mmCIF file of C-alpha atoms in Angstrom:
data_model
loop_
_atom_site.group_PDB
_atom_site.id
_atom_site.type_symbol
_atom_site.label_atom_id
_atom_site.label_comp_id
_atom_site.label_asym_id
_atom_site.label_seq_id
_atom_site.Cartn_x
_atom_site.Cartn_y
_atom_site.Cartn_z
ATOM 1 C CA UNK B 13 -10.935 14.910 -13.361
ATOM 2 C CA UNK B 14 -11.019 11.645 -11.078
ATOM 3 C CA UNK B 15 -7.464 10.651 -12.721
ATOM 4 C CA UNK B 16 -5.985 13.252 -10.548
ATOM 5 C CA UNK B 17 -6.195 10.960 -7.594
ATOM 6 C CA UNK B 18 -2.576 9.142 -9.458
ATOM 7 C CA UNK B 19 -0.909 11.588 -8.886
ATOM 8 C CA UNK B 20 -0.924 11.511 -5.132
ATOM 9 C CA UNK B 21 1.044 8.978 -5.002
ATOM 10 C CA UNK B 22 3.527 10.155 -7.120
ATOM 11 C CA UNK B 23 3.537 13.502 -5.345
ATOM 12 C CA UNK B 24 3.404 11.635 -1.784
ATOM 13 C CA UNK B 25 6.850 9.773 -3.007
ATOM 14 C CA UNK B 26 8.659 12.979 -3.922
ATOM 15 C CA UNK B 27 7.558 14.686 -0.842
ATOM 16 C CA UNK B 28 8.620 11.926 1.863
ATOM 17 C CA UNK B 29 11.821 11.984 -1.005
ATOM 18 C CA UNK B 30 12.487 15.740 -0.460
ATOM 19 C CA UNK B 31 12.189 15.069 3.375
ATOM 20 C CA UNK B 32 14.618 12.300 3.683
ATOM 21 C CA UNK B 33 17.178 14.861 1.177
ATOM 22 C CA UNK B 34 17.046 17.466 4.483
ATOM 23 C CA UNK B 35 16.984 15.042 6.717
ATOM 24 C CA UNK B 36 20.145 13.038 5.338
ATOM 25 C CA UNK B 37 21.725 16.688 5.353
ATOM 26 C CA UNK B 38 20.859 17.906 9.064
ATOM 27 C CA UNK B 39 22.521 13.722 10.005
ATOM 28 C CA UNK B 40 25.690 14.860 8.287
ATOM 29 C CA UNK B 41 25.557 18.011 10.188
ATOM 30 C CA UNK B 42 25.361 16.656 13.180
ATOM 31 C CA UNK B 43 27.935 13.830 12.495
ATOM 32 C CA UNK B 44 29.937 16.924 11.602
ATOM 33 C CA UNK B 45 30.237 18.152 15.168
ATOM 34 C CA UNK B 46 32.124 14.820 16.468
ATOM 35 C CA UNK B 47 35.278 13.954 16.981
ATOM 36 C CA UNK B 48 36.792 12.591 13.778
ATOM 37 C CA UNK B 49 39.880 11.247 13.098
ATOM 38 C CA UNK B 50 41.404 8.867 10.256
ATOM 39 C CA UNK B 51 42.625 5.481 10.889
ATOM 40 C CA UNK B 52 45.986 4.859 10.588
ATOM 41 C CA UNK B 53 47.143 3.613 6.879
ATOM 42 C CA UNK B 54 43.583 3.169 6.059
ATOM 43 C CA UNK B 55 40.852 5.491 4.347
ATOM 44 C CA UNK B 56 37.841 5.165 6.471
ATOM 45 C CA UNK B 57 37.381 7.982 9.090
ATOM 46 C CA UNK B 58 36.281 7.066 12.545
ATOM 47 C CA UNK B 59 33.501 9.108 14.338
ATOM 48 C CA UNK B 60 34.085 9.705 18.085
ATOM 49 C CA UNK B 61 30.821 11.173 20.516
ATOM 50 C CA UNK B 62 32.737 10.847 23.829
ATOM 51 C CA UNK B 63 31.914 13.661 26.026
ATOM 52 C CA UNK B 64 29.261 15.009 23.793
ATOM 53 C CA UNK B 65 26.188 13.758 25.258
ATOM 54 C CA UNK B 66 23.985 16.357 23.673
ATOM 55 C CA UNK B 67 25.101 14.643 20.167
ATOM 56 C CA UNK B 68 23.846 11.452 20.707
ATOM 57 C CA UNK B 69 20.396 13.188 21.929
ATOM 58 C CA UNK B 70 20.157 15.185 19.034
ATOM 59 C CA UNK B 71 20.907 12.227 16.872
ATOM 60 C CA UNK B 72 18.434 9.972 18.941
ATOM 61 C CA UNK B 73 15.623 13.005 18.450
ATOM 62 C CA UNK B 74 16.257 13.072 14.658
ATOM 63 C CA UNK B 75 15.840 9.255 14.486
ATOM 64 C CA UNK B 76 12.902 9.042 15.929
ATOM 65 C CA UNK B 77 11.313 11.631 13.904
ATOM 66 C CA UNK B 78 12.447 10.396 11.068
ATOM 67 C CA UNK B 79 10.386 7.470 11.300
ATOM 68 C CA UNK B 80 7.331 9.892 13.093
ATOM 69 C CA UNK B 81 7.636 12.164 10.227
ATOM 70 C CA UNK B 82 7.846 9.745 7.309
ATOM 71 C CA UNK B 83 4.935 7.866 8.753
ATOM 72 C CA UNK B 84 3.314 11.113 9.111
ATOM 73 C CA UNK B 85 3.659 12.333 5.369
ATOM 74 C CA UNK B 86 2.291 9.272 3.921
ATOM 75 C CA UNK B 87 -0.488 9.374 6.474
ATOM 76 C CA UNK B 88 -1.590 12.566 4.776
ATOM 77 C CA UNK B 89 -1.654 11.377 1.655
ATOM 78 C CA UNK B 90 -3.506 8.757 2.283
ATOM 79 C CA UNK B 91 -6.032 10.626 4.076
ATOM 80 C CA UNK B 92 -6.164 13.087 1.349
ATOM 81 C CA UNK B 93 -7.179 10.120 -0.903
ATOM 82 C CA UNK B 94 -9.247 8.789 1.473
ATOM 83 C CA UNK B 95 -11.472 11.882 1.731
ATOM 84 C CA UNK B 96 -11.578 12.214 -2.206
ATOM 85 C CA UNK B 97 -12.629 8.663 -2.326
ATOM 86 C CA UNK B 98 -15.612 9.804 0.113
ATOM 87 C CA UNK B 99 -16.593 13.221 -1.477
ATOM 88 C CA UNK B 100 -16.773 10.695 -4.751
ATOM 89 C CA UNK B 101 -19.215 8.294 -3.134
ATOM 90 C CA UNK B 102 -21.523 10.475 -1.568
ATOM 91 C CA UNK B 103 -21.593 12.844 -5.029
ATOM 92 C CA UNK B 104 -21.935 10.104 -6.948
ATOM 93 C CA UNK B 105 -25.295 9.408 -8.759
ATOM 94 C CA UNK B 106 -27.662 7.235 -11.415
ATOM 95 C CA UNK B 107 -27.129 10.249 -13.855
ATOM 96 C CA UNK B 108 -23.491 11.401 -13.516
ATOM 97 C CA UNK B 109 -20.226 10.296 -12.171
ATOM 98 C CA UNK B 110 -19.495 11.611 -8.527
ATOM 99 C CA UNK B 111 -16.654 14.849 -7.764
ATOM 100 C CA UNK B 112 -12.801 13.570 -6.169
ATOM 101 C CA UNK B 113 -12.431 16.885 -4.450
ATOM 102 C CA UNK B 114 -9.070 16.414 -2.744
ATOM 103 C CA UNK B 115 -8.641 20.046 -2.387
ATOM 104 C CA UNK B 116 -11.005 19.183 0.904
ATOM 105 C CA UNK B 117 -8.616 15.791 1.765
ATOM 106 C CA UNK B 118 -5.577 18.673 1.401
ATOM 107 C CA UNK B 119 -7.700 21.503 3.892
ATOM 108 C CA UNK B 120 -9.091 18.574 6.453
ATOM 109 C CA UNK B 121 -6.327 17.263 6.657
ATOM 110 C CA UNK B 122 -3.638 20.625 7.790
ATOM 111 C CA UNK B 123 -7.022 22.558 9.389
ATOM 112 C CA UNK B 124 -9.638 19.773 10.809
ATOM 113 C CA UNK B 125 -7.613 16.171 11.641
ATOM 114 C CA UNK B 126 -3.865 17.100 11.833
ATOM 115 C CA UNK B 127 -4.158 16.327 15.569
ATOM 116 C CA UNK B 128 -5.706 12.286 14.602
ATOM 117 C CA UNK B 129 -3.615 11.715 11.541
ATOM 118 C CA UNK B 130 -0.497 12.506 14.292
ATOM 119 C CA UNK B 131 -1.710 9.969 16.716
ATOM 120 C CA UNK B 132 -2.247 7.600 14.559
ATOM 121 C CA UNK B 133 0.962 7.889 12.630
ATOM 122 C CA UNK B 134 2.591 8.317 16.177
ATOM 123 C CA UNK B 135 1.366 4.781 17.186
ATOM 124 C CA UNK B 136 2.713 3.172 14.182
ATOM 125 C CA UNK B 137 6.210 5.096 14.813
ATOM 126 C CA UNK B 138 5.870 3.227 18.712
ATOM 127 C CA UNK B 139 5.710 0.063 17.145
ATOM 128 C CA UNK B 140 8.751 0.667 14.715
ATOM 129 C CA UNK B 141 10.942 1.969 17.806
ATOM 130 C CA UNK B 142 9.808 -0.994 19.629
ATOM 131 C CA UNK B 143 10.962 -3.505 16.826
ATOM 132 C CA UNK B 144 14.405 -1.666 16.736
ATOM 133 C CA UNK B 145 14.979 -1.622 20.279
ATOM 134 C CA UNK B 146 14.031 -5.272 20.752
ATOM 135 C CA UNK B 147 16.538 -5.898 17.891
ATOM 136 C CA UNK B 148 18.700 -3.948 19.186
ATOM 137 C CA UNK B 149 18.730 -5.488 23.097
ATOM 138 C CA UNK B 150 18.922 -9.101 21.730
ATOM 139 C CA UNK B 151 21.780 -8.273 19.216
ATOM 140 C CA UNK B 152 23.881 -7.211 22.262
ATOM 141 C CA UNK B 153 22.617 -10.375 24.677
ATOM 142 C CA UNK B 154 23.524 -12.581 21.633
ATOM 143 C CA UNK B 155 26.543 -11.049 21.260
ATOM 144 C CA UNK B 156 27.499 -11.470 25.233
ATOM 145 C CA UNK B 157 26.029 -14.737 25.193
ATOM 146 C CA UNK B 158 27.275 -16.280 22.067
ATOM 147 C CA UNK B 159 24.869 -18.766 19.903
ATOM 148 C CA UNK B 160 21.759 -19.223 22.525
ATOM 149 C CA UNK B 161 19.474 -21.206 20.876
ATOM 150 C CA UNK B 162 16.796 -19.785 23.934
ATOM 151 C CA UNK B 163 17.646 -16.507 22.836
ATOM 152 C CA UNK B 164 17.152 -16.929 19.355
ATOM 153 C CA UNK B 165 13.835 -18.719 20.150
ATOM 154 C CA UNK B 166 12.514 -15.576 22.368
ATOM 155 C CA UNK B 167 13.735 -13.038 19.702
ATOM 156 C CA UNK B 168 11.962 -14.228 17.266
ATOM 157 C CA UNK B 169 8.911 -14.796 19.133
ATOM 158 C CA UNK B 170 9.492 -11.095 20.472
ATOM 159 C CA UNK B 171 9.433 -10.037 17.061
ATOM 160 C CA UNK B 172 6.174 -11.984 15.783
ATOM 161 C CA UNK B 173 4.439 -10.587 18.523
ATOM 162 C CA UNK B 174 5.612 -6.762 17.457
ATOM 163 C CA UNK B 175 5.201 -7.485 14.000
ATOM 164 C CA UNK B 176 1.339 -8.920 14.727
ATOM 165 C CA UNK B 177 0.684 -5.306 16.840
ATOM 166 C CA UNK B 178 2.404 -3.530 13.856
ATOM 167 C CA UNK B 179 -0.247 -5.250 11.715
ATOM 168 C CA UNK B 180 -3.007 -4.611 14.132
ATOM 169 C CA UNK B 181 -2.476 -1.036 14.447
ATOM 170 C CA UNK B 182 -2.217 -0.543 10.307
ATOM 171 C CA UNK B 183 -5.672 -2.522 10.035
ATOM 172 C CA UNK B 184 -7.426 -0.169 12.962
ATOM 173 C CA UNK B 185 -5.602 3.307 11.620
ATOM 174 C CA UNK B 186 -6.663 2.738 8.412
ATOM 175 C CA UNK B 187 -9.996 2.345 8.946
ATOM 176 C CA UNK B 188 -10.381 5.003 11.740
ATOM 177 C CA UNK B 189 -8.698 7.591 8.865
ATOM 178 C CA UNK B 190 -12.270 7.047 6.734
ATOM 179 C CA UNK B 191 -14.215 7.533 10.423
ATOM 180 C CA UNK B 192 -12.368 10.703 10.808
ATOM 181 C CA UNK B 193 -12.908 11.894 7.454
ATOM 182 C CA UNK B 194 -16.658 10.889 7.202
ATOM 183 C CA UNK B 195 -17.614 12.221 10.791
ATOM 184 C CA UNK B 196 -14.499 14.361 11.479
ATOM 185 C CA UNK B 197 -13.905 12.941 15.177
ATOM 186 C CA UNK B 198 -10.881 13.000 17.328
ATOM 187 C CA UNK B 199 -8.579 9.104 16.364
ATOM 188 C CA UNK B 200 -9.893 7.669 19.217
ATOM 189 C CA UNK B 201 -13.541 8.036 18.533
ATOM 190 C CA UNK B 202 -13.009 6.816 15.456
ATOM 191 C CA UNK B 203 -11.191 3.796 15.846
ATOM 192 C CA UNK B 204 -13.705 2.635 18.046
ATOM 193 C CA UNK B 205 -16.419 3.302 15.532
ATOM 194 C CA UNK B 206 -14.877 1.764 13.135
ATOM 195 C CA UNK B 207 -14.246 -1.713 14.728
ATOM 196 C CA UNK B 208 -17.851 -1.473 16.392
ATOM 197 C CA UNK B 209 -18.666 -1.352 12.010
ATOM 198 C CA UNK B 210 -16.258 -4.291 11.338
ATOM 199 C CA UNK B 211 -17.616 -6.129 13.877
ATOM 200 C CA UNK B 212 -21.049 -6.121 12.646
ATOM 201 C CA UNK B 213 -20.446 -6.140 9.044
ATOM 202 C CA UNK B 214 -17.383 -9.020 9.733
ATOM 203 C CA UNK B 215 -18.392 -10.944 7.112
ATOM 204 C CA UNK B 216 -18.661 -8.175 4.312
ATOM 205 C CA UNK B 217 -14.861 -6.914 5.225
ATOM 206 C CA UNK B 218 -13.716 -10.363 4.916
ATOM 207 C CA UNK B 219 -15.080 -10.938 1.340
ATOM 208 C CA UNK B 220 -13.772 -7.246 0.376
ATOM 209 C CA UNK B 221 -10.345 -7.970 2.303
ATOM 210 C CA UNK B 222 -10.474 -10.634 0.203
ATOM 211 C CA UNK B 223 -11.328 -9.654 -2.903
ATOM 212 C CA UNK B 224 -8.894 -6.530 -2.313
ATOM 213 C CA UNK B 225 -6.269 -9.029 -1.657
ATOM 214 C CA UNK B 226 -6.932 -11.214 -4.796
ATOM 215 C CA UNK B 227 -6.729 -8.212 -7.189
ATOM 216 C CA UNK B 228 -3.438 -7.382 -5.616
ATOM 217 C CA UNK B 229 -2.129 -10.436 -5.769
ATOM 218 C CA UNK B 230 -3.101 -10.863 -9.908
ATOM 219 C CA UNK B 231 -1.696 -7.256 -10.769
ATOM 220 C CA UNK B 232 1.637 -8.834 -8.952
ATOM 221 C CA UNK B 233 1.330 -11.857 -11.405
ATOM 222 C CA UNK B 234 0.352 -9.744 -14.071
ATOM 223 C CA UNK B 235 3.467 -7.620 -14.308
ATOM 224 C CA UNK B 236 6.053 -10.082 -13.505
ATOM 225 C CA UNK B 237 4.363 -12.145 -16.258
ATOM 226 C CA UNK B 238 4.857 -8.600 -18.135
ATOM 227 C CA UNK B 239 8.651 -7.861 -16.655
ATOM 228 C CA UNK B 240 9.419 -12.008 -17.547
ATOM 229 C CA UNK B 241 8.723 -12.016 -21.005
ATOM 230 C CA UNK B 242 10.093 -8.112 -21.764
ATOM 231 C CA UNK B 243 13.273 -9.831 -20.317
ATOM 232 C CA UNK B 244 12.290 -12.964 -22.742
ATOM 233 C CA UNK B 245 12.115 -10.627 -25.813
ATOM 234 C CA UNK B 246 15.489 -8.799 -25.370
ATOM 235 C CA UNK B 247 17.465 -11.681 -24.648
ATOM 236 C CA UNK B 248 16.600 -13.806 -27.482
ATOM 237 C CA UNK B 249 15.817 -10.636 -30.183
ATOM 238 C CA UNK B 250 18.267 -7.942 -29.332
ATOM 239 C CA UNK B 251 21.210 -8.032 -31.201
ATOM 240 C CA UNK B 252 23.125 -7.437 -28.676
ATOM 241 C CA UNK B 253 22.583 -10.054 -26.189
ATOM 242 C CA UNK B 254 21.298 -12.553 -28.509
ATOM 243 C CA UNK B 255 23.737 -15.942 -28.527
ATOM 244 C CA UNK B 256 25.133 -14.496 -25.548
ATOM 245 C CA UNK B 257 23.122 -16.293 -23.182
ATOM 246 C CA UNK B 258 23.083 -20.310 -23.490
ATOM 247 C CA UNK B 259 20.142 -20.674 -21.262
ATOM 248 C CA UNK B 260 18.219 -17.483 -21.119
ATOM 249 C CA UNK B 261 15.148 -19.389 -18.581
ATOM 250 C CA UNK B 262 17.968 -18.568 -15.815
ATOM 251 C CA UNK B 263 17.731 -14.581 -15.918
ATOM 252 C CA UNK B 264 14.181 -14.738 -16.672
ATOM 253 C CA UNK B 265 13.517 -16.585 -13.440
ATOM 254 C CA UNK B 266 15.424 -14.151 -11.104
ATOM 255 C CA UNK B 267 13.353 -11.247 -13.188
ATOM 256 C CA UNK B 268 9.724 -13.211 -12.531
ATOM 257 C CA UNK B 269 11.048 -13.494 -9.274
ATOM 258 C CA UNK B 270 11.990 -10.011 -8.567
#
């Protein structure tokens, strides 16, 4: 019954999926209600909002929750897992194998901790606008100001230092997601719980982080190792790319690679 908890995924994937299908229609919509008109001798269509204010708004609104409620839906799932993962643990014993109830992970989350799984998806969605406005504001000021070595220099620092708080905020939501599921407290509370736990315990999350980290990195290996020689096979067995390729090390590269 515990192999249910692959399917999530898969199910998470279609759902964000079936979202961006709606949301990708209600764009076009919008884009709908603008001025268009065709270029002259050309087939591209030009898209005109002047004097429709409210357009642009809309189209603002449904940007931003695009990104809120993307990072919102995959939130859920993950707390769903998260609270199987727990209800496994704590049912687990010596003489049989512990229950993945995510039927609880699916009514916590819509009934109990909608309100923390928001916030802490809504924080991550700050952090996203951020990097898109600051790419935004020194795309135009490079633009003005031509090649600016000082403003290359400051844009990319700007975006380390979003991209460090981007990380930041993963690390802390993550782990205040299993505080909220194993003591059902508001985001807050549990974020502070939790790095009050990883600060005692620093040296056990390091050697799991790491560990975590190693096994991720060796299932990477592992199936581009797999993909590589797949790509190995059909290029020197299949009929019909066999004496094709001169140097078949080439392709096989690029498919290790990606």
């Amino acid at each position: 019954g515990n192999l249910r908890m692959w399917f999530v995924p898969l199910i998470s994937a279609a759902t964000v999926c079936a979202y961006l299908v709606g949301w990708l229609a209600m764009f076009c919509y919008l884009l709908s209600c603008a001025d268009i008109t065709v270029k002259p001798n050309s087939q591209l269509k030009e898209v005109s909002f002047s004097g429709k204010d409210e357009i642009i708004w809309m189209l603002i609104v449904q940007g931003v929750a695009l990104i809120w409620i993307t990072c919102l839906l995959m939130d859920i799932f993950n707390y769903i897992l998260i609270v199987g993962v727990c209800n496994w643990y704590f049912t687990s014993t010596n003489e049989r194998r512990g229950s993945l109830k995510l039927c609880n992970g699916i009514m916590w989350a819509f009934t109990k901790n909608l309100g923390s799984i928001a916030l802490g998806s809504a924080l991550m969605t700050m952090t996203w606008l951020l990097r898109v406005l600051v790419g935004w504001f020194f795309k135009r000021l490079a633009e003005s100001d031509g090649e600016n070595c000082i403003v290359n220099c400051l844009a990319c620092l700007c975006t380390c230092c979003i991209d460090i708080c981007q990380r930041c905020i993963n690390y802390i939501e993550e782990r205040a997601y299993v505080q909220v599921a194993l003591e059902g407290k508001n985001f807050c509370e549990s974020a502070g719980q939790a790095m009050t736990l990883n600060k005692r315990h620093a040296a056990d999350y390091i050697v799991i982080d790491g560990m975590g980290m190693l096994l991720e990195f060796l299932g990477k290996v592992t199936i581009a190792i797999g993909n590589a020689a797949v790509g190995y096979l059909m290029l020197t067995q299949v009929q019909e790319f066999k004496g094709k390729v001169d140097n078949p090390w080439v392709p096989i590269a690029v498919i290790f690679i990606i």
